[in-house]
XYZ file of C-alpha atoms in Angstrom:
501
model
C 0.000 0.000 0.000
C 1.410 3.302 -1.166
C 1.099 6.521 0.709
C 1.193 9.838 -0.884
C 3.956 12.852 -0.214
C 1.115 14.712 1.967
C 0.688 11.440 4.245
C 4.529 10.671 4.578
C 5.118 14.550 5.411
C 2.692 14.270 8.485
C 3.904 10.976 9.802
C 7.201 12.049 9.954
C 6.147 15.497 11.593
C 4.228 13.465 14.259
C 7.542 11.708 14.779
C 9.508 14.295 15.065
C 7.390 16.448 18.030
C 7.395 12.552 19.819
C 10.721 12.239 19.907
C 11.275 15.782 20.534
C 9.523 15.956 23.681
C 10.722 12.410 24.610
C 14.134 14.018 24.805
C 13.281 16.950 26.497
C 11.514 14.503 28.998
C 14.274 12.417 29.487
C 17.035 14.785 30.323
C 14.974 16.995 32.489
C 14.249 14.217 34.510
C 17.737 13.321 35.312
C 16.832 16.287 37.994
C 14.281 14.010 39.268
C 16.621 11.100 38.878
C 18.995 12.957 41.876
C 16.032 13.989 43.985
C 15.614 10.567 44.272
C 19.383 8.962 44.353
C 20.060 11.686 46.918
C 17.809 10.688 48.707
C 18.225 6.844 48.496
C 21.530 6.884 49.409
C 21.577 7.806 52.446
C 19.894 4.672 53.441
C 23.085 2.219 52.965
C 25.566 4.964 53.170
C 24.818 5.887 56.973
C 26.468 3.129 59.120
C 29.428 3.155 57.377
C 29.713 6.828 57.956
C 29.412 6.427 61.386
C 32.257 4.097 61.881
C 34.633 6.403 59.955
C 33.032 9.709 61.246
C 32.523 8.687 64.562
C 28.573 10.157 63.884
C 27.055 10.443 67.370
C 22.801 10.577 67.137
C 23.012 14.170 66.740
C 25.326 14.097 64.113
C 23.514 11.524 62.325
C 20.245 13.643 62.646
C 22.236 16.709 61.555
C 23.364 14.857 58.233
C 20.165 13.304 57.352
C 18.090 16.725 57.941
C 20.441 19.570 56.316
C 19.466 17.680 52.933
C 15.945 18.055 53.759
C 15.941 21.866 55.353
C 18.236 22.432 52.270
C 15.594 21.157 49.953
C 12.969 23.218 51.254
C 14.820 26.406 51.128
C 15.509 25.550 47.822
C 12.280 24.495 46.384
C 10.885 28.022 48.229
C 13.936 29.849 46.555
C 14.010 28.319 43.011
C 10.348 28.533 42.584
C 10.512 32.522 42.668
C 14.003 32.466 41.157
C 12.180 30.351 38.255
C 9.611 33.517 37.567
C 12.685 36.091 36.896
C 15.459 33.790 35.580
C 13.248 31.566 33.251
C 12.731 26.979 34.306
C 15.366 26.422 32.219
C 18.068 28.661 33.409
C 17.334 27.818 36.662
C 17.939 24.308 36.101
C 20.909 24.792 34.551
C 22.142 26.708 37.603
C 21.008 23.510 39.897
C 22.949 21.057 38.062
C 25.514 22.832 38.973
C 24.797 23.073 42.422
C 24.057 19.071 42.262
C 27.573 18.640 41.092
C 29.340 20.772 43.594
C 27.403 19.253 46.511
C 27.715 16.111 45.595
C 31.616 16.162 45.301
C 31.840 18.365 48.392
C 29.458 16.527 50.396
C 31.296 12.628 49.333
C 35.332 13.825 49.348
C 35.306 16.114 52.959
C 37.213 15.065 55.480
C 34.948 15.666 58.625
C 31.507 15.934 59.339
C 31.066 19.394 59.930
C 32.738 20.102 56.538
C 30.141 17.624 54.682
C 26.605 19.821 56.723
C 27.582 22.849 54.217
C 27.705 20.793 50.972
C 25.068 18.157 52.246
C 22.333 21.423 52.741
C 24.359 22.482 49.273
C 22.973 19.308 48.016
C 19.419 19.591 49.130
C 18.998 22.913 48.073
C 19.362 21.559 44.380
C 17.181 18.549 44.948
C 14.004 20.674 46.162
C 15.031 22.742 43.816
C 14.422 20.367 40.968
C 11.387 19.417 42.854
C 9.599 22.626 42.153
C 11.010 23.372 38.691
C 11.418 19.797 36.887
C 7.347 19.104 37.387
C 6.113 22.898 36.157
C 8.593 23.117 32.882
C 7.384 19.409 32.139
C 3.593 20.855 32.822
C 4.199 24.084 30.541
C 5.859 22.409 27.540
C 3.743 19.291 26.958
C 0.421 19.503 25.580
C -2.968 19.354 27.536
C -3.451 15.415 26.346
C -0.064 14.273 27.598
C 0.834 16.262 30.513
C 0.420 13.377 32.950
C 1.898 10.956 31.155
C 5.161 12.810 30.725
C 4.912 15.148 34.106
C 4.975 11.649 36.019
C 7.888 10.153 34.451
C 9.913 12.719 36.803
C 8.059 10.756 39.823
C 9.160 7.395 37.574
C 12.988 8.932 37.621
C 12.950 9.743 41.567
C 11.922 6.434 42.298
C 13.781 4.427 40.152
C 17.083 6.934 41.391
C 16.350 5.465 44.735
C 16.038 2.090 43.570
C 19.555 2.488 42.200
C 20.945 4.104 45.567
C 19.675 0.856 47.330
C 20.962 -1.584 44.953
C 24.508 0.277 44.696
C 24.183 0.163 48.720
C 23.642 -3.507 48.451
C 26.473 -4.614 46.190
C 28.924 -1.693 47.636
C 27.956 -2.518 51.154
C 28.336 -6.134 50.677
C 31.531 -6.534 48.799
C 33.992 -3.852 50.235
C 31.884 -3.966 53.826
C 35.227 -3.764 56.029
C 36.196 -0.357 54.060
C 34.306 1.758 55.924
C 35.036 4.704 53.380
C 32.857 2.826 51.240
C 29.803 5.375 52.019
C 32.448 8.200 49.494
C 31.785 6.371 46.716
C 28.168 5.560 47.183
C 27.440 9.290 47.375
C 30.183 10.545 44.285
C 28.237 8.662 41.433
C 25.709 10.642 41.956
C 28.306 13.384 39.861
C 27.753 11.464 36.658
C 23.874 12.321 36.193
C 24.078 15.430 37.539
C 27.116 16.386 34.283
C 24.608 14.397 32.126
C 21.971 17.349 33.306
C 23.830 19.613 32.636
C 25.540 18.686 29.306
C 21.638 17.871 28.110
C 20.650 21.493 29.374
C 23.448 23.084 27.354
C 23.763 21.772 24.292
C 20.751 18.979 23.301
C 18.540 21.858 22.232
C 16.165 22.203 25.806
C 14.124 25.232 24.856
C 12.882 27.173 27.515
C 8.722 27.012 28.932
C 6.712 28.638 26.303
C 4.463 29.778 28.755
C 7.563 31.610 30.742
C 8.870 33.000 27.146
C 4.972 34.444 26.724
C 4.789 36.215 30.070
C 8.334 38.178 29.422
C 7.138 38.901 25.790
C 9.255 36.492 24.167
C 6.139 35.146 21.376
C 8.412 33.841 18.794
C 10.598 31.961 20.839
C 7.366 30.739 22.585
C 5.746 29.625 19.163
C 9.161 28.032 18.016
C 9.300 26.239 21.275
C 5.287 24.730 20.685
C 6.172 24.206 16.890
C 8.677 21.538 18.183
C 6.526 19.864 20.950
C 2.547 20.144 18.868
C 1.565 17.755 16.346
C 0.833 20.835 13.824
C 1.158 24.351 12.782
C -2.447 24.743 13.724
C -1.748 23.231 17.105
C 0.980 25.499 17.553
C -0.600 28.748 16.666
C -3.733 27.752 18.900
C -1.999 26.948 22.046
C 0.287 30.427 21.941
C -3.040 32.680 21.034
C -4.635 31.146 24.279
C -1.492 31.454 26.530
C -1.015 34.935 25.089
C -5.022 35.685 26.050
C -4.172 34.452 29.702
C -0.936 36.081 29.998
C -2.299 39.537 28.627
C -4.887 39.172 31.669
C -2.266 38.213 34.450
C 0.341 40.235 36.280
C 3.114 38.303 38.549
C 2.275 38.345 42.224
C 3.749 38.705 45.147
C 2.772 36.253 48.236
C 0.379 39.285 49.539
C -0.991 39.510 46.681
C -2.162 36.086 46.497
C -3.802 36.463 49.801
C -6.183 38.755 48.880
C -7.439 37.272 46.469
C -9.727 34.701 47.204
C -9.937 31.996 44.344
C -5.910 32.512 44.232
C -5.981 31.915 48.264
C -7.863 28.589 47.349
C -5.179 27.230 44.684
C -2.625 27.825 46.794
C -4.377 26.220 49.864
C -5.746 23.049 48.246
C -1.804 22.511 46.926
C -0.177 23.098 50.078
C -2.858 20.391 51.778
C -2.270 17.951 48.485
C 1.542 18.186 49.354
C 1.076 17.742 52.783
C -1.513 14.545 52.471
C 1.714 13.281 50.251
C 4.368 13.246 53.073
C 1.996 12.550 56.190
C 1.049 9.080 54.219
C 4.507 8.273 55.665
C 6.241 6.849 52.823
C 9.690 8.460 53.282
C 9.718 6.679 56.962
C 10.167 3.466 54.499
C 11.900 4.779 51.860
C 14.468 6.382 54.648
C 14.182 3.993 57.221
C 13.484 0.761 55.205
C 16.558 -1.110 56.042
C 16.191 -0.139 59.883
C 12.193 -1.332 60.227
C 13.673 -4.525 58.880
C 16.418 -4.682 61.150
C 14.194 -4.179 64.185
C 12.090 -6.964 62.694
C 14.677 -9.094 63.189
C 16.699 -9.571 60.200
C 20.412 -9.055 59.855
C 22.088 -5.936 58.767
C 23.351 -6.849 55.580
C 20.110 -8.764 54.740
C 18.179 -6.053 55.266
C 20.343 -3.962 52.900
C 19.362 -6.428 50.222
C 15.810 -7.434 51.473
C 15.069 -3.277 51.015
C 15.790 -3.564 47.248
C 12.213 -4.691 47.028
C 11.254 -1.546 48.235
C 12.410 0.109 45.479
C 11.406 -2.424 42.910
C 7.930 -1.840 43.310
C 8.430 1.830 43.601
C 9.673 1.838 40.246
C 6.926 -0.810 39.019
C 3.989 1.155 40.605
C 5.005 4.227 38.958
C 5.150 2.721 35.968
C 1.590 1.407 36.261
C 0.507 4.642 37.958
C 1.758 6.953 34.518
C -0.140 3.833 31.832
C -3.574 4.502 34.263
C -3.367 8.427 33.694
C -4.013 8.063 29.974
C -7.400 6.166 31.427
C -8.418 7.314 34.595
C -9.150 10.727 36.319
C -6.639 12.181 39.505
C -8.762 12.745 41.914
C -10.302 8.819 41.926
C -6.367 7.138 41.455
C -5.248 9.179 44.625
C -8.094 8.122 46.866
C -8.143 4.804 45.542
C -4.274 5.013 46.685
C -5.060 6.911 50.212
C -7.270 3.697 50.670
C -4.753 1.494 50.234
C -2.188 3.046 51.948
C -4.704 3.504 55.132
C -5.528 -0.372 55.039
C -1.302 -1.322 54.762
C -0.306 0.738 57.348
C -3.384 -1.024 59.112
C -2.252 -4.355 58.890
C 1.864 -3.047 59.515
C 0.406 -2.174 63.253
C -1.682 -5.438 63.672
C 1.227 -7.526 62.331
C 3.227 -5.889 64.907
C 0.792 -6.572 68.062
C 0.125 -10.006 67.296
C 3.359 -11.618 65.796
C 6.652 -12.206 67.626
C 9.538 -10.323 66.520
C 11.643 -12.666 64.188
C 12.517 -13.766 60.653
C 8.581 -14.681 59.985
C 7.833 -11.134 61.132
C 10.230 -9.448 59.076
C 9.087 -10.911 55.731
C 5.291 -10.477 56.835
C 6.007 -6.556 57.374
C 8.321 -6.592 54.156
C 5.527 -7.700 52.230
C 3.018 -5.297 53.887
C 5.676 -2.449 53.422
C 5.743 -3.480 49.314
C 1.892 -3.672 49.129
C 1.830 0.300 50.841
C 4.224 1.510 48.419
C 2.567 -0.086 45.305
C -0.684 2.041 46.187
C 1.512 5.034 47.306
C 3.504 5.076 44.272
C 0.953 4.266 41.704
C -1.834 6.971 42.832
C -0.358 8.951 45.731
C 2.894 10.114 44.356
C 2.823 11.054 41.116
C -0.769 12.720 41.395
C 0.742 14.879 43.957
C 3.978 16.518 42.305
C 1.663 16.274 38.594
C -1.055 18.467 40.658
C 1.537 20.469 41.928
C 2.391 21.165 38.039
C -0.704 21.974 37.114
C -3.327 23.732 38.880
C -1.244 26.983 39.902
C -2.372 29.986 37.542
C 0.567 31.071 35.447
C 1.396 34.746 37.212
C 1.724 32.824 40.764
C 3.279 29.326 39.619
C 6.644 29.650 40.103
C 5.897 31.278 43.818
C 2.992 28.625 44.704
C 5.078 25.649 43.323
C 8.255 26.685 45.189
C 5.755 27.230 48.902
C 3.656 24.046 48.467
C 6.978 21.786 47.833
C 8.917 24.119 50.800
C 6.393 22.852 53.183
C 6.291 19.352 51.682
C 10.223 19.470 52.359
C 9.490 20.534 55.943
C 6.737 17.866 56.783
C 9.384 15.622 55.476
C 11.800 16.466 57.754
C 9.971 16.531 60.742
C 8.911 12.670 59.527
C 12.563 12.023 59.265
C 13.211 13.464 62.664
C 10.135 11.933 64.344
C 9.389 8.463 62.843
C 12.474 6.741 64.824
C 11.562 8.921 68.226
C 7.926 7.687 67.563
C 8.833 4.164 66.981
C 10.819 4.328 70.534
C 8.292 5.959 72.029
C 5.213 4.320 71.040
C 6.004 1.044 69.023
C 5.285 -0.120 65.428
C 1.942 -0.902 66.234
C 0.744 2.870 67.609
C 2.734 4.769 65.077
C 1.145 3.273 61.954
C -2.067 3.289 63.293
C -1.595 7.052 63.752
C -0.540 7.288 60.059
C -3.464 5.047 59.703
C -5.986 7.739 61.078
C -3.971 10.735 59.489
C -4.469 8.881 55.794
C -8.510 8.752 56.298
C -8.033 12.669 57.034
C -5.991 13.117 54.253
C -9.105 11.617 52.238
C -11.753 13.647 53.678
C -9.597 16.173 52.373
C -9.032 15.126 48.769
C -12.407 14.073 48.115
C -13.989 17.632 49.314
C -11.535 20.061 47.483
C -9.219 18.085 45.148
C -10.243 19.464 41.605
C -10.050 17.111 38.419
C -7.118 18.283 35.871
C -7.369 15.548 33.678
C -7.735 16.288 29.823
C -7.878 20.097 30.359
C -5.292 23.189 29.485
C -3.699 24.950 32.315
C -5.542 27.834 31.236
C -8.673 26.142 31.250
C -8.149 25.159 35.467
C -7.079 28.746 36.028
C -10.342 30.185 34.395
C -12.989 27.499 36.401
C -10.899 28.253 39.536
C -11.581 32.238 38.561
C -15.254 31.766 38.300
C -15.617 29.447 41.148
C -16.842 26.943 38.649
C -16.432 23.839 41.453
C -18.855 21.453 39.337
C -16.248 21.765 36.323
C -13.635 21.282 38.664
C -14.532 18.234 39.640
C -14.871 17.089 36.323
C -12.186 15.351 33.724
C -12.505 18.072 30.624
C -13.622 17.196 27.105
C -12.341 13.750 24.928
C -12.768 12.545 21.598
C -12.056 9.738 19.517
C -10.272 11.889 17.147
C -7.149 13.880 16.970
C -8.134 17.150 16.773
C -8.213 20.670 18.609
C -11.658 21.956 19.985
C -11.815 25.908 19.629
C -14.566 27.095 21.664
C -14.957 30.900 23.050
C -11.459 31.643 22.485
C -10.216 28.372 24.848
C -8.084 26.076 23.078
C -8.440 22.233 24.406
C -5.626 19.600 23.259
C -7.527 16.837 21.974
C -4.852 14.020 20.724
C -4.719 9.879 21.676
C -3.046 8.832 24.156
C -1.741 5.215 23.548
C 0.835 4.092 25.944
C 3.094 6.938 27.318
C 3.812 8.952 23.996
């Protein structure tokens, strides 16, 4: 069967804006791929530290946290700096950071000389936090935003599953060198120079909807003629983000309190952060190998036992980004929440009624693997793809880089509290009380959790404007053709979405 010139012409134009933004996916995400390696490490990497260091538990506390106070000054910082200096610019400046902290934070000699670089460190991770998710949001169209905003969440997990299986085979073959934790924590170097090298040279164009709001419109078109399908696509997209931009001014925070529907964004992100962290999943993903060992398995089993951990992390999200194409946000994260409730249920009953041992271990492994595959499929990556999305464009930089702040700060009280809980109160009390927190967290979602599937930023911002909560609830318009609905000047991406691109 023979196709004509006019046929050939499109196909290869439909390749070329896939593989385009599969690039520009790809190497952004290598910022996600450090959140998550960053954070990993640390895992595997902390008892040999404190053999060579001679960590005492402050110490320890004080290495673990200036990551995580480092990431949320830097999400809060980045997010504004993101506004002036552009998402692109910015990143390039925190894969630079990345680098420096990571070869500061791995090669100093004492521990006090490591807090500098290791908050160094964290500032670029929250950093990327706030920045990777919003330039992934602004660049890809309305059809496949989740799909490709959640592939950072896909990177950050499997970049922790990597930290725990370098941990593993590190930890287990050179286990009586205890500077073994140095080179755990220096390859992170090599994706953070693969960031940056991407940034620089592999043709990254900057957010069209940042290029719009400084008056940049044919850098902004030439940036959507590269990542639309067509022309038309392309001219339709920058007409409506030039109607929205014409209509906003940037904001400062005061300004965003007195307005109320703005006030109401910005809350309903802060609480969807927040309902993220107090699920508890970084007490596994930090303190996986020690819940384990206080289960009753050996230290270097556990190192390997808390692999799984990560291997359904990076499964779930991979299921998680295939059931956006299909299903709504707000019904994957409470179909998550409820899961997530009901593990951390049967963690605390496992823990009353079972004697600590091998049995016990491997019963609250598996219960640990069955929270994370709901966590990771619907809790995670709806949160930091909600994040991307729902902020209007004149406050997204600054509501992006509070919301993920505060997330980095309920994070870091977690870190801090989880192992003071557990020797307070026991297994069973403290997951019960993330039990009861995780039903809150629903009541929560279900009342003021809008729907973003299937609609243009500009579409949320104008139903959150005109208090429009029945539309918000709702998944926006689909078709079984690839086209672009034009209707009272609002542009809605209409294309298939088969698999991830």
């Amino acid at each position: 069967m023979h196709t004509n010139p006019s046929q050939r012409s499109l196909c290869q134009q439909n390749s070329s804006y896939r593989c385009f933004l599969q690039k520009v996916t790809w190497i952004c995400t290598l910022g996600g791929l450090l959140f998550g390696y960053d954070t990993g490490v640390i895992n595997g990497a902390l008892p040999f530290m404190r053999d060579e260091l001679e960590l005492t538990d402050l110490t320890i506390g004080l290495v673990t946290s200036s990551l995580l106070i480092g990431a949320a000054v830097g999400a809060f910082v980045c997010g504004k700096l993101s506004d002036r200096l552009g998402r692109k610019r910015t990143l390039i400046i925190l894969s630079i950071i990345f680098i420096i902290g990571t070869i500061g934070s791995s090669l100093m000699p004492k521990v006090w000389s490591i807090l500098p670089f290791r908050f160094l460190l964290g500032f670029a991770v929250g950093g990327a936090s706030a920045i990777v998710p919003v330039y992934l949001a602004e660049l890809s169209p309305a059809k496949r935003r989740g799909q490709l905003v959640t592939r950072n969440e896909l990177m950050i997990v499997t970049g922790q599953l990597l930290a725990y299986v370098i941990n593993a085979i590190l930890g287990n073959i050179w286990s009586d060198h205890v500077w073994i934790w140095r080179l755990m924590m220096l390859l992170a170097v090599l994706p953070a120079v693969g960031l940056l090298l991407g940034l620089l040279f592999a043709d990254v164009p900057e957010s069209p909807r940042w290029l719009v709001a400084h008056g940049r419109h044919d850098e902004a078109l030439d940036a959507l003629r590269k990542s639309r399908k067509t022309e038309a696509d392309a001219m339709a997209e920058l007409d409506e983000v030039q109607k929205t931009a014409r209509e906003d001014e940037q904001l400062q925070f005061m300004d965003v309190m007195r307005e109320p529907w703005l006030r109401r964004c910005l809350f309903i992100g802060i609480g969807v952060a927040m309902c993220n962290q107090l699920a508890g999943v970084n007490s596994i993903m930090y303190y996986g190998t020690n819940i384990l060992i206080e289960q009753g398995l050996m230290t270097n089993v556990a190192l390997t036992a808390n692999i799984a951990n990560g291997a359904i992390s990076v499964l779930a999200t991979g299921l998680g980004i295939v059931l956006l194409g299909k299903i709504g946000r707000r019904p994957m994260l409470l179909s998550g929440q409820i899961g997530t409730v009901l593990a951390h249920l049967a963690i605390g009953t496992c823990s009353l009624l079972m004697a600590r041992g091998m049995a016990r271990a491997f019963v609250v492994l598996s219960l640990t693997v069955t929270f994370l595959l709901f966590q990771q499929c619907g809790i995670s990556p709806i949160t930091w793809l909600m994040q991307s999305e729902m902020f209007p464009l004149r406050i997204r930089g600054l509501a992006m880089g509070l919301s993920t702040s505060i997330l980095w700060l309920v994070n870091c009280l977690l870190t801090f509290g989880f192992p003071i809980l557990i020797s307070w109160v026991g297994m069973t009390v403290t997951f019960y009380a993330f039990a009861v927190i995780g039903c809150c967290a629903m009541l929560f979602v279900f009342h003021f959790m809008p729907e973003t599937r299937r609609k243009t930023l500009e579409q949320l911002e104008r139903q959150f404007q005109t208090k429009d909560i029945k539309a918000l609830k709702k998944h926006g318009p689909g078709d079984d053709a690839n086209r672009r609905v034009i209707s009272d000047g609002n542009a809605d991406v209409v294309e298939s979405a088969n698999g991830w691109m």
